[in-house]
Coordinates of C-alpha atoms and ligand atoms in Angstrom, one line a residue:
Chain A
M1 CA 160.1 161.5 9.4
S2 CA 158.6 163.1 6.3
A3 CA 155.9 165.7 6.7
E4 CA 152.5 164.4 7.5
T5 CA 149.9 164.2 4.8
H6 CA 146.5 162.7 5.2
A7 CA 146.4 161.0 1.8
L8 CA 145.4 157.4 2.1
L9 CA 147.0 154.4 0.3
S10 CA 145.0 152.2 -2.0
I11 CA 142.8 149.8 -0.1
D12 CA 144.9 146.8 -0.8
Q13 CA 148.2 148.5 0.1
H14 CA 146.6 149.7 3.3
L15 CA 145.3 146.2 4.1
A16 CA 148.7 144.6 3.3
L17 CA 150.5 147.1 5.6
T18 CA 148.0 146.6 8.5
Q19 CA 148.5 142.9 8.2
T20 CA 152.3 143.4 8.2
L21 CA 152.0 145.3 11.5
Y22 CA 150.1 142.5 13.1
R23 CA 152.4 139.9 11.6
E24 CA 155.4 141.8 13.0
A25 CA 153.9 141.7 16.5
R26 CA 153.3 138.0 16.2
L27 CA 156.8 137.3 14.9
L28 CA 158.2 139.1 18.0
D29 CA 155.7 137.3 20.4
E30 CA 156.9 134.0 18.9
E31 CA 160.6 135.1 19.2
R32 CA 161.1 134.6 15.4
F33 CA 163.8 137.3 15.5
A34 CA 165.4 136.3 12.1
D35 CA 162.1 136.8 10.4
W36 CA 161.6 140.1 12.2
L37 CA 164.9 141.3 11.1
D38 CA 163.9 140.4 7.5
L39 CA 160.9 142.8 7.9
L40 CA 163.3 145.7 8.5
A41 CA 164.9 147.7 5.7
D42 CA 168.7 147.6 5.6
D43 CA 168.8 151.3 6.5
V44 CA 166.3 150.9 9.4
H45 CA 166.6 153.4 12.3
Y46 CA 164.9 152.3 15.4
R47 CA 164.7 154.8 18.3
M48 CA 163.2 155.3 21.7
P49 CA 164.1 158.7 23.3
L50 CA 164.5 159.3 27.0
T51 CA 162.2 161.9 28.4
A52 CA 161.6 163.7 31.7
R53 CA 158.5 165.2 33.3
R54 CA 158.8 168.9 32.8
F55 CA 156.6 171.9 33.5
R56 CA 154.8 173.0 30.4
A57 CA 156.1 176.5 30.9
D58 CA 159.7 175.3 31.3
R59 CA 162.2 177.3 29.4
S60 CA 165.4 175.8 30.7
A61 CA 168.4 175.2 28.3
A62 CA 168.7 172.0 26.3
L63 CA 170.7 169.2 27.8
A64 CA 174.3 168.8 26.8
G65 CA 174.5 166.0 24.3
G66 CA 170.7 165.7 24.1
A67 CA 168.5 163.6 26.2
G68 CA 169.8 160.2 24.9
Y69 CA 168.0 157.2 23.5
V70 CA 167.0 153.9 25.2
F71 CA 167.2 152.4 21.7
D72 CA 169.1 154.2 18.9
D73 CA 169.8 151.3 16.7
D74 CA 170.6 150.5 13.1
K75 CA 170.2 147.0 11.7
G76 CA 173.6 146.0 13.0
R77 CA 172.8 146.9 16.5
L78 CA 169.4 145.3 16.4
G79 CA 171.2 142.2 15.2
L80 CA 173.5 142.4 18.2
R81 CA 170.5 142.5 20.5
V82 CA 169.0 139.5 18.7
Q83 CA 172.3 137.6 18.9
R84 CA 172.3 138.2 22.6
L85 CA 168.7 136.9 23.0
E86 CA 169.5 133.9 20.8
S87 CA 172.8 133.0 22.5
G88 CA 171.1 130.6 24.8
L89 CA 172.9 132.4 27.7
V90 CA 170.3 135.1 28.7
W91 CA 169.0 133.5 31.9
A92 CA 166.3 136.1 32.4
E93 CA 164.5 134.8 29.3
D94 CA 164.9 131.1 30.3
P95 CA 162.4 129.7 30.9
R96 CA 160.8 131.9 28.3
N97 CA 158.6 134.7 29.3
R98 CA 155.2 135.0 27.7
V99 CA 155.0 138.2 25.8
R100 CA 151.9 139.5 24.0
R101 CA 151.9 142.6 21.8
I102 CA 148.6 144.4 21.1
V103 CA 148.9 146.8 18.2
S104 CA 146.1 149.3 17.9
N105 CA 144.9 152.8 16.8
V106 CA 146.6 152.2 13.4
E107 CA 146.6 155.2 11.1
I108 CA 148.3 154.9 7.7
Y109 CA 149.0 157.7 5.3
R110 CA 150.8 158.1 2.1
A111 CA 154.3 159.6 2.7
Q112 CA 155.9 162.2 0.4
T113 CA 158.1 159.6 -1.4
D114 CA 156.2 157.2 -3.6
G115 CA 156.0 153.7 -2.2
E116 CA 156.4 154.9 1.4
A117 CA 153.9 155.2 4.2
T118 CA 153.7 157.0 7.5
V119 CA 152.1 154.8 10.2
H120 CA 151.0 155.8 13.6
S121 CA 150.1 153.1 16.1
V122 CA 149.9 152.3 19.8
I123 CA 151.5 149.2 21.2
E124 CA 150.8 147.5 24.4
V125 CA 153.4 144.9 25.5
H126 CA 152.2 142.4 28.1
R127 CA 155.0 140.4 29.8
S128 CA 154.1 137.5 31.9
R129 CA 157.2 136.6 33.9
M130 CA 158.0 134.8 37.1
D131 CA 155.1 133.2 39.0
A132 CA 152.2 135.8 39.1
Q133 CA 154.3 138.7 37.8
Q134 CA 152.6 140.7 35.1
R135 CA 154.1 143.8 33.4
R136 CA 152.2 146.0 30.9
L137 CA 154.2 148.5 28.9
T138 CA 152.7 150.9 26.5
A139 CA 154.1 153.1 23.8
A140 CA 153.1 155.2 20.8
R141 CA 154.9 154.5 17.5
T142 CA 155.5 156.7 14.5
D143 CA 156.9 154.6 11.6
L144 CA 158.0 155.0 8.1
W145 CA 157.4 151.9 6.0
R146 CA 158.6 151.3 2.4
L147 CA 157.4 149.0 -0.3
E148 CA 160.4 146.8 -1.3
G149 CA 160.3 143.6 -3.4
G150 CA 156.5 143.4 -3.2
G151 CA 156.3 143.7 0.6
W152 CA 156.4 146.5 3.3
R153 CA 159.7 147.0 5.2
L154 CA 160.2 149.1 8.3
V155 CA 162.5 152.1 7.6
R156 CA 162.1 154.3 10.7
R157 CA 160.5 153.9 14.0
L158 CA 160.2 156.4 16.8
I159 CA 158.9 154.9 20.0
G160 CA 157.2 157.2 22.5
F161 CA 157.5 155.2 25.8
D162 CA 154.8 156.0 28.3
H163 CA 156.7 155.2 31.5
P164 CA 158.8 157.8 33.2
V165 CA 160.2 155.0 35.4
V166 CA 160.6 151.7 33.5
I167 CA 158.3 149.4 35.5
D168 CA 160.2 146.1 34.7
S169 CA 163.6 144.9 35.6
N170 CA 164.7 144.6 32.0
L171 CA 163.6 145.6 28.5
N172 CA 164.6 142.5 26.6
V173 CA 161.8 143.3 24.2
F174 CA 161.3 145.1 21.0
F175 CA 158.4 147.6 20.5
Chain B
M1 CA 164.5 144.2 68.9
T2 CA 166.7 143.2 66.0
D3 CA 170.3 142.2 66.8
Y4 CA 172.0 144.2 64.1
A5 CA 175.4 143.0 65.2
G6 CA 174.2 139.4 64.6
L7 CA 173.1 140.1 61.0
V8 CA 176.6 140.4 59.7
S9 CA 179.5 138.2 60.6
A10 CA 182.7 139.7 59.2
A11 CA 184.7 136.8 60.7
G12 CA 182.5 134.2 59.1
A13 CA 181.9 136.3 56.0
M14 CA 178.2 135.8 55.9
Q15 CA 175.0 137.9 56.3
R16 CA 171.6 136.9 57.5
R17 CA 169.0 137.0 54.7
Q18 CA 166.6 138.8 57.0
M19 CA 168.5 142.0 56.2
Y20 CA 167.1 142.0 52.7
A21 CA 163.4 141.7 53.4
D22 CA 162.6 142.6 57.0
P23 CA 160.5 145.9 57.3
A24 CA 162.0 146.6 60.8
V25 CA 165.5 146.4 59.4
Y26 CA 164.5 148.7 56.6
E27 CA 162.9 151.3 59.0
Q28 CA 166.2 151.4 60.9
E29 CA 168.1 151.8 57.6
L30 CA 166.0 154.9 56.8
E31 CA 167.0 156.4 60.1
R32 CA 170.6 155.2 60.5
I33 CA 171.9 154.9 57.0
F34 CA 169.8 157.3 54.8
G35 CA 169.1 159.7 57.7
R36 CA 172.8 159.8 58.7
C37 CA 175.1 159.4 55.7
W38 CA 176.0 161.9 53.0
L39 CA 173.8 161.1 50.0
F40 CA 174.3 162.0 46.4
L41 CA 171.9 164.7 45.2
V42 CA 173.0 166.0 41.8
H43 CA 176.0 166.9 39.7
E44 CA 176.6 170.6 39.5
S45 CA 176.5 170.3 35.7
Q46 CA 172.9 169.3 35.9
I47 CA 171.7 172.6 37.4
P48 CA 174.1 175.2 35.8
Q49 CA 171.9 178.3 36.0
P50 CA 170.2 180.1 38.9
G51 CA 166.7 178.8 39.2
D52 CA 167.7 175.4 37.8
F53 CA 166.2 172.7 39.9
F54 CA 166.4 168.9 40.1
R55 CA 164.0 166.7 42.0
T56 CA 165.5 163.7 43.8
F57 CA 165.4 161.5 46.9
M58 CA 167.3 161.1 50.1
G59 CA 166.1 157.7 51.3
E60 CA 162.4 158.0 50.8
D61 CA 162.4 161.7 51.4
D62 CA 161.5 163.7 48.3
V63 CA 164.1 166.5 47.9
L64 CA 164.3 169.5 45.6
V65 CA 167.8 170.8 44.8
V66 CA 167.9 174.4 43.5
R67 CA 170.7 176.6 42.2
Q68 CA 170.5 179.9 44.0
K69 CA 170.9 183.4 42.6
D70 CA 174.4 183.6 44.1
R71 CA 175.1 180.3 42.4
S72 CA 175.3 178.3 45.6
I73 CA 173.1 175.2 45.9
K74 CA 170.3 174.6 48.4
A75 CA 168.2 171.5 49.0
F76 CA 164.7 171.4 50.5
L77 CA 162.2 168.8 51.4
N78 CA 159.8 168.8 48.5
T79 CA 156.8 169.3 50.6
C80 CA 154.6 172.3 51.0
T81 CA 154.7 173.6 54.6
H82 CA 150.9 174.3 54.6
R83 CA 149.2 170.9 54.3
G84 CA 152.1 168.8 53.1
N85 CA 151.4 168.6 49.4
R86 CA 154.2 167.6 47.0
L87 CA 155.4 171.0 46.0
C88 CA 157.3 170.3 42.7
R89 CA 156.1 167.6 40.4
A90 CA 158.5 168.1 37.5
D91 CA 161.8 166.0 37.4
R92 CA 164.0 169.0 36.5
G93 CA 163.9 172.4 34.8
N94 CA 164.1 176.1 35.6
A95 CA 161.7 178.0 37.8
K96 CA 161.4 181.5 39.3
A97 CA 159.3 180.2 42.1
F98 CA 157.4 177.1 43.1
A99 CA 153.6 177.5 43.6
C100 CA 151.8 174.7 45.4
N101 CA 148.9 173.0 43.5
Y102 CA 146.6 172.8 46.5
H103 CA 146.0 176.3 47.9
G104 CA 148.6 178.3 46.0
W105 CA 151.2 179.0 48.6
A106 CA 154.3 180.1 46.6
F107 CA 157.9 179.7 47.6
G108 CA 161.0 181.4 46.1
T109 CA 163.9 179.4 44.8
D110 CA 165.6 180.2 48.1
G111 CA 162.7 178.4 49.9
A112 CA 161.1 181.5 51.4
L113 CA 157.3 181.6 51.5
V114 CA 156.6 184.6 49.3
N115 CA 152.9 184.5 48.6
V116 CA 149.8 183.2 50.5
P117 CA 146.6 183.6 48.6
L118 CA 143.9 185.5 50.6
E119 CA 146.5 186.5 53.1
K120 CA 144.5 189.6 54.1
D121 CA 140.9 188.2 53.9
A122 CA 141.4 184.7 55.3
Y123 CA 144.5 185.1 57.5
F124 CA 143.7 188.7 58.6
S125 CA 147.3 189.4 57.7
E126 CA 148.3 187.6 60.9
I127 CA 150.4 184.9 59.3
D128 CA 154.1 185.1 59.9
K129 CA 155.4 184.0 56.6
S130 CA 159.0 183.7 57.8
R131 CA 158.0 180.7 59.9
F132 CA 156.7 178.7 56.9
G133 CA 159.7 178.6 54.5
L134 CA 160.6 175.2 53.0
V135 CA 162.5 172.9 55.2
E136 CA 166.2 172.8 54.2
V137 CA 168.3 169.7 54.1
D138 CA 170.6 170.1 57.1
Q139 CA 173.9 170.0 55.2
V140 CA 174.7 170.4 51.5
A141 CA 178.3 170.2 50.2
S142 CA 180.1 169.5 47.0
Y143 CA 183.1 167.5 46.1
K144 CA 184.5 168.4 42.7
G145 CA 181.1 168.6 41.0
L146 CA 179.3 165.9 43.0
V147 CA 176.7 167.5 45.3
F148 CA 175.7 165.6 48.5
G149 CA 173.2 166.3 51.2
C150 CA 173.0 165.0 54.8
F151 CA 170.2 165.0 57.3
D152 CA 172.5 164.8 60.3
R153 CA 174.1 167.9 61.7
N154 CA 176.6 165.8 63.7
A155 CA 177.9 164.0 60.6
P156 CA 181.6 164.5 59.8
S157 CA 182.3 167.0 57.0
L158 CA 181.8 165.6 53.5
A159 CA 185.6 165.7 53.0
D160 CA 186.1 163.6 56.2
Y161 CA 183.2 161.3 55.3
L162 CA 184.9 160.5 51.9
G163 CA 188.3 160.2 53.5
D164 CA 190.9 158.6 51.3
M165 CA 188.3 157.7 48.8
K166 CA 188.8 161.2 47.4
W167 CA 192.2 160.0 46.2
Y168 CA 190.4 157.5 43.9
L169 CA 187.5 159.7 43.1
D170 CA 190.0 162.2 41.7
V171 CA 191.0 159.8 39.0
W172 CA 187.7 160.7 37.4
L173 CA 186.8 164.0 38.9
D174 CA 190.2 165.7 38.5
A175 CA 192.3 164.1 35.9
Q176 CA 191.7 166.8 33.4
P177 CA 191.1 170.5 33.7
G178 CA 187.4 171.4 33.7
G179 CA 186.3 168.4 35.7
S180 CA 183.4 166.1 34.8
A181 CA 179.7 166.4 33.9
L182 CA 176.6 164.2 33.7
I183 CA 174.8 164.3 30.4
G184 CA 171.5 163.1 29.1
E185 CA 168.2 162.6 30.9
T186 CA 167.9 160.5 34.0
Q187 CA 167.3 156.8 33.2
K188 CA 164.9 155.5 35.8
V189 CA 164.2 151.8 36.3
E190 CA 162.1 150.2 39.0
L191 CA 163.7 147.0 40.4
M192 CA 162.0 144.8 42.9
T193 CA 165.2 144.4 44.9
N194 CA 166.5 145.4 48.3
W195 CA 168.8 148.4 47.8
K196 CA 171.9 146.7 49.2
L197 CA 172.0 144.0 46.5
P198 CA 172.8 146.3 43.5
V199 CA 175.3 148.1 45.6
E200 CA 177.2 144.8 46.4
N201 CA 176.8 143.7 42.8
V202 CA 178.8 146.6 41.6
C203 CA 181.1 147.3 44.5
G204 CA 182.7 143.9 44.6
D205 CA 181.0 141.2 42.5
G206 CA 183.3 140.7 39.5
Y207 CA 182.4 137.1 39.9
H208 CA 179.0 137.4 38.1
L209 CA 180.4 139.1 35.1
G210 CA 181.3 136.1 33.0
W211 CA 178.3 134.1 34.0
A212 CA 175.3 136.5 34.4
H213 CA 176.3 138.5 31.3
A214 CA 177.4 135.5 29.2
G215 CA 174.7 136.3 26.6
A216 CA 175.8 139.9 26.1
M217 CA 179.5 138.9 26.1
K218 CA 178.9 136.3 23.5
A219 CA 177.0 138.7 21.3
V220 CA 179.7 141.4 21.5
Q221 CA 182.7 139.0 21.6
S222 CA 184.6 141.1 19.1
M223 CA 185.3 143.4 22.1
D224 CA 188.1 142.9 24.5
F225 CA 187.0 141.8 28.0
S226 CA 190.0 142.4 30.1
G227 CA 190.6 138.7 30.8
F228 CA 187.0 137.6 31.4
T229 CA 185.7 134.6 29.5
V230 CA 182.1 133.8 28.7
G231 CA 180.6 131.4 31.3
N232 CA 183.2 132.0 34.0
A233 CA 185.5 129.3 32.7
S234 CA 188.6 131.3 33.7
V235 CA 189.6 134.8 34.5
E236 CA 192.9 136.7 34.5
L237 CA 193.1 137.7 38.2
E238 CA 196.3 139.7 38.1
G239 CA 194.6 142.3 36.0
G240 CA 192.8 144.0 38.8
L241 CA 192.5 145.0 42.4
S242 CA 189.6 145.1 45.0
I243 CA 190.1 148.0 47.3
A244 CA 188.2 148.6 50.5
G245 CA 188.6 149.7 54.1
L246 CA 187.8 153.3 53.3
N247 CA 185.0 154.3 55.6
G248 CA 182.7 151.8 53.7
H249 CA 183.6 153.2 50.3
S250 CA 185.3 150.9 47.8
V251 CA 186.9 150.5 44.4
L252 CA 187.3 147.8 41.9
A253 CA 190.1 148.6 39.5
T254 CA 191.8 147.2 36.4
V255 CA 195.3 148.8 36.3
D256 CA 196.3 149.0 32.7
G257 CA 195.1 152.5 32.0
V258 CA 192.9 151.6 28.9
S259 CA 190.6 148.7 29.6
G260 CA 187.8 150.9 30.9
Y261 CA 187.0 151.6 27.3
S262 CA 187.2 147.9 26.1
F263 CA 183.4 147.6 26.0
Y264 CA 183.2 150.0 23.2
P265 CA 182.6 148.5 19.7
D266 CA 185.0 151.0 18.2
N267 CA 187.2 152.7 20.7
A268 CA 190.0 154.1 18.5
G269 CA 188.9 157.7 19.1
I270 CA 188.7 157.3 22.8
L271 CA 192.1 155.6 23.0
R272 CA 193.5 158.5 21.1
Y273 CA 192.0 160.9 23.6
L274 CA 193.6 159.0 26.5
E275 CA 196.9 158.9 24.7
Q276 CA 196.9 162.7 24.0
N277 CA 195.8 163.6 27.5
R278 CA 197.8 161.1 29.5
P279 CA 200.6 163.6 30.2
T280 CA 198.1 166.0 31.7
A281 CA 196.6 163.2 33.9
I282 CA 200.0 162.2 35.1
E283 CA 200.9 165.8 35.9
R284 CA 197.7 166.3 37.9
L285 CA 197.5 162.9 39.6
G286 CA 201.0 161.5 39.6
R287 CA 202.3 158.5 37.7
L288 CA 200.5 155.7 39.6
R289 CA 197.0 157.2 39.1
G290 CA 197.7 158.9 35.8
E291 CA 199.2 155.9 34.1
K292 CA 197.6 152.9 35.8
L293 CA 194.1 154.1 36.9
W294 CA 193.0 156.8 34.5
G295 CA 191.4 155.0 31.6
S296 CA 191.1 151.8 33.5
Q297 CA 187.8 150.2 34.4
L298 CA 187.0 151.5 37.9
N299 CA 183.9 150.7 39.9
L300 CA 183.7 153.4 42.6
T301 CA 181.2 153.1 45.5
V302 CA 180.5 155.9 47.9
F303 CA 178.6 154.4 50.8
P304 CA 175.7 153.9 50.9
N305 CA 174.1 154.2 47.5
L306 CA 176.2 156.0 44.9
Q307 CA 178.3 154.2 42.3
F308 CA 180.1 155.3 39.3
L309 CA 182.1 153.6 36.6
P310 CA 184.7 155.5 34.7
G311 CA 185.3 153.5 31.6
L312 CA 181.7 152.3 31.1
N313 CA 181.0 155.9 32.1
W314 CA 177.8 155.7 34.1
L315 CA 176.9 157.2 37.4
R316 CA 174.1 155.5 39.4
V317 CA 172.1 156.0 42.6
Y318 CA 169.6 153.6 44.1
H319 CA 166.6 155.2 45.8
P320 CA 165.0 152.8 48.3
K321 CA 161.2 152.5 48.0
G322 CA 160.5 149.9 50.7
P323 CA 162.5 146.8 51.8
G324 CA 162.1 145.1 48.4
R325 CA 161.9 147.9 45.9
I326 CA 164.2 150.6 44.5
E327 CA 164.3 153.2 41.7
Q328 CA 167.7 152.9 40.0
W329 CA 168.7 156.2 38.4
T330 CA 171.5 156.3 35.9
W331 CA 173.3 159.0 33.9
A332 CA 176.2 159.1 31.4
M333 CA 179.4 160.7 32.7
V334 CA 181.9 162.6 30.6
E335 CA 185.1 164.7 31.2
N336 CA 184.5 168.2 30.1
A337 CA 187.8 168.2 28.3
M338 CA 186.5 165.5 25.9
P339 CA 185.7 166.5 22.4
A340 CA 182.0 166.7 21.6
D341 CA 181.9 163.6 19.4
I342 CA 183.5 161.4 22.2
K343 CA 180.9 162.7 24.7
Q344 CA 178.2 161.7 22.2
R345 CA 179.7 158.2 21.8
I346 CA 179.9 157.8 25.5
L347 CA 176.2 158.7 26.0
D348 CA 175.3 156.3 23.2
N349 CA 177.4 153.5 24.5
Q350 CA 176.4 153.9 28.1
L351 CA 172.7 153.5 27.0
L352 CA 173.6 150.5 24.8
T353 CA 175.3 148.7 27.6
F354 CA 173.8 149.9 30.9
G355 CA 170.7 151.9 29.9
P356 CA 167.1 150.7 30.5
A357 CA 167.5 148.3 27.5
G358 CA 171.2 147.8 28.2
L359 CA 172.8 144.7 26.8
F360 CA 174.6 144.1 30.1
D361 CA 172.3 145.7 32.5
N362 CA 169.3 143.6 31.4
D363 CA 171.0 140.5 32.9
D364 CA 171.2 141.9 36.4
G365 CA 167.7 142.9 37.5
D366 CA 166.1 139.5 37.8
N367 CA 169.0 138.1 39.9
L368 CA 168.8 141.0 42.3
A369 CA 165.0 140.7 42.5
A370 CA 165.1 137.0 43.1
C371 CA 167.7 137.3 45.9
T372 CA 165.3 139.7 47.6
E373 CA 162.2 137.7 47.0
Q374 CA 163.8 134.5 48.2
S375 CA 164.6 136.2 51.5
R376 CA 161.0 136.6 52.4
G377 CA 160.0 133.0 53.1
W378 CA 159.8 132.4 56.8
R379 CA 162.2 129.4 56.7
T380 CA 164.4 130.8 53.9
R381 CA 164.9 134.1 55.6
Q382 CA 166.6 132.3 58.5
L383 CA 169.4 131.2 56.2
D384 CA 172.7 133.0 55.6
V385 CA 174.3 134.3 52.4
H386 CA 178.0 134.1 51.9
T387 CA 180.8 136.5 51.0
N388 CA 183.7 134.2 51.9
M389 CA 185.6 134.3 48.6
A390 CA 189.4 134.8 49.0
Q391 CA 189.0 135.7 52.7
G392 CA 192.1 136.8 54.6
R393 CA 194.1 137.5 51.5
S394 CA 194.2 141.2 51.5
G395 CA 196.8 143.7 52.6
A396 CA 198.6 146.9 51.8
R397 CA 199.9 147.7 48.3
P398 CA 202.7 150.3 47.8
G399 CA 201.2 153.7 47.0
L400 CA 197.5 152.8 47.2
P401 CA 195.3 153.6 50.2
G402 CA 193.0 150.9 51.5
D403 CA 193.0 147.3 52.3
I404 CA 193.5 145.6 49.0
A405 CA 192.9 142.1 47.5
V406 CA 194.2 141.0 44.2
G407 CA 191.7 140.6 41.3
V408 CA 188.3 142.0 40.6
V409 CA 186.8 138.6 41.2
S410 CA 186.7 138.6 45.0
E411 CA 184.2 139.2 47.8
H412 CA 186.5 141.5 49.6
N413 CA 184.6 144.7 48.9
Q414 CA 181.3 143.2 49.8
R415 CA 182.6 142.2 53.2
Y416 CA 183.6 145.8 53.9
F417 CA 180.3 147.1 52.6
Y418 CA 178.3 144.9 55.0
R419 CA 180.7 145.7 57.8
R420 CA 180.0 149.4 57.3
W421 CA 176.3 148.8 57.1
Q422 CA 176.4 146.9 60.5
E423 CA 178.5 149.7 62.1
H424 CA 175.9 152.2 61.2
M425 CA 172.9 150.1 62.1
A426 CA 174.3 149.2 65.5
A427 CA 175.4 152.8 66.4
A428 CA 173.1 155.2 68.2
D429 CA 174.8 158.2 66.6
W430 CA 177.9 159.3 64.6
R431 CA 180.1 159.2 67.7
A432 CA 179.7 155.4 67.8
V433 CA 180.5 155.0 64.1
P434 CA 184.2 154.2 63.6
Q435 CA 186.2 156.0 61.0
Y436 CA 188.9 154.1 59.1
N437 CA 191.1 154.8 56.1
L438 CA 193.2 151.7 56.2
N439 CA 196.8 152.1 54.9
S440 CA 196.0 155.8 54.7
L441 CA 197.7 158.0 52.1
Q442 CA 200.4 158.9 54.6
D443 CA 201.2 155.3 55.3
A444 CA 201.0 154.5 51.6
K445 CA 203.6 157.1 50.8
D446 CA 205.9 155.5 53.3
L447 CA 205.3 152.1 51.8
A448 CA 206.2 153.5 48.4
H449 CA 209.6 154.3 49.8
V450 CA 210.1 150.9 51.2
G451 CA 208.9 149.2 48.0
Ligands
FES1 S1 149.1 172.3 50.8 FE1 150.3 173.6 49.7 S2 149.2 175.4 49.7 FE2 148.0 174.1 50.9
FE2_2 FE1 176.1 143.0 36.2

């Protein structure tokens, strides 16, 4: 992620990017995965690191091999996940679950490279599953978006997941 | 009073659904399964330095495992001996001492109470600190890197508890010099399932693979699936074995020496590692294990709640949180002899396939949860569930310990798992729990001569 500046985009670029974030959320809610993949740059890098609860003063050695990533996906791997979801054979999503994404606390800054923007946001994913089952997952996102062909494309996303224990029996969802 | 003998019928190959949802059954499990058996605590690689600690569970008991100054490992109940507060609230790390949040009692990494605030003014220096050290887990022992704890002083030694299962565990733990390690952070997922269901899913249920995971298998169909087809249309049964009758422990195994790594999108590097190190594995384990089992897909189950899969390379433990809820903890496993880039690939692939957003793992949770939920209804809970596939078709195989059925699509291992569960639940203490290592290594060697 490029170093953070606090320079703002032009008002219409800012507006277009905000709209793109909301549109992205709706595309996912509506399971329009092909359209979602179109919003991603070809060199997209989509990550969610694993974390642990540690004491603030902890000075223990780094883990061998790093902590690992729940998602560490390029476009090919995201495509693989989409293929699975669209196979018609993922029984956990059939009947479909109602998923609602709420995107909030959006901050948009000009990135160091021209035509790129750093975006901070908070996402809340509501999943309404079997019978009365409700799951609410939250995460902070730090993105890099790039202007390509007149529209904004997602280049990088780092997802800070808020749950030390995943409180749902699967994560068949994108953040 | 629950009739534990009546909940499992080995002869009829069925179980009563009551065992998945009944709080009374669960209470007895905490006492007779989790209070009695050797339970996985940590891998030695996860706490390499003195002062390194790892917070885990034995049943519902919160346990703190700590590497000592002399490098031995101790485990304590993670509860302050003053008023019972949770002592350590971090998942892992390194500490010189543990100070309680509530009134500030501080304990050394050896569990001794070392500091009591206001000791002079409030206790008039009359407190005998030696009486208030942390409560130690009764027994702690390791087997080739895997550290286990046990709350029962009368339990057999860890070595005897594992019995002939050690012979299979060594395929992973001892094939190469330097042993094994767990890497990456702990992957924790809450599942609304009874703890026995994920165990049986992995210990013996090859049946669900082609069906439950059809979506994932279709998406990654470029990979080789060792004879499984999408949608359970057919399966190559000769490609595997279901091995049980080992004190409740069990193994599912393919026997080609490579198919463990067939779920990797690009496994050329790993196959090269296997090829290069095969002679060492054979030298250390003999031909049968070195050639046929090392590199194969193995599902290893150590009763009651530890499972690991060389090949897909994950190790997993299920912590019960009530009759219908668990925390499933997963790590990636590597052999220390592996080059760094292969270790990295393994961590990455394990998370892709069986991590919290794992392409395959994501198909299992709802099934396990629903089997549990459906066992709660008053009428439904009186029904049975069935493990009668390929019953009465097992026996001895030359050179391999255990009672063995052909194929990894079988309910052979589940039958033994529930048999062991029943033996523990019905027994007042360890003296009443039968030990059996069917077709033990000694007999297996004799068979090898005959065959
Ligand atoms: S409860 Fe721990 S110091 Fe009082
Ligand atoms: Fe599965």
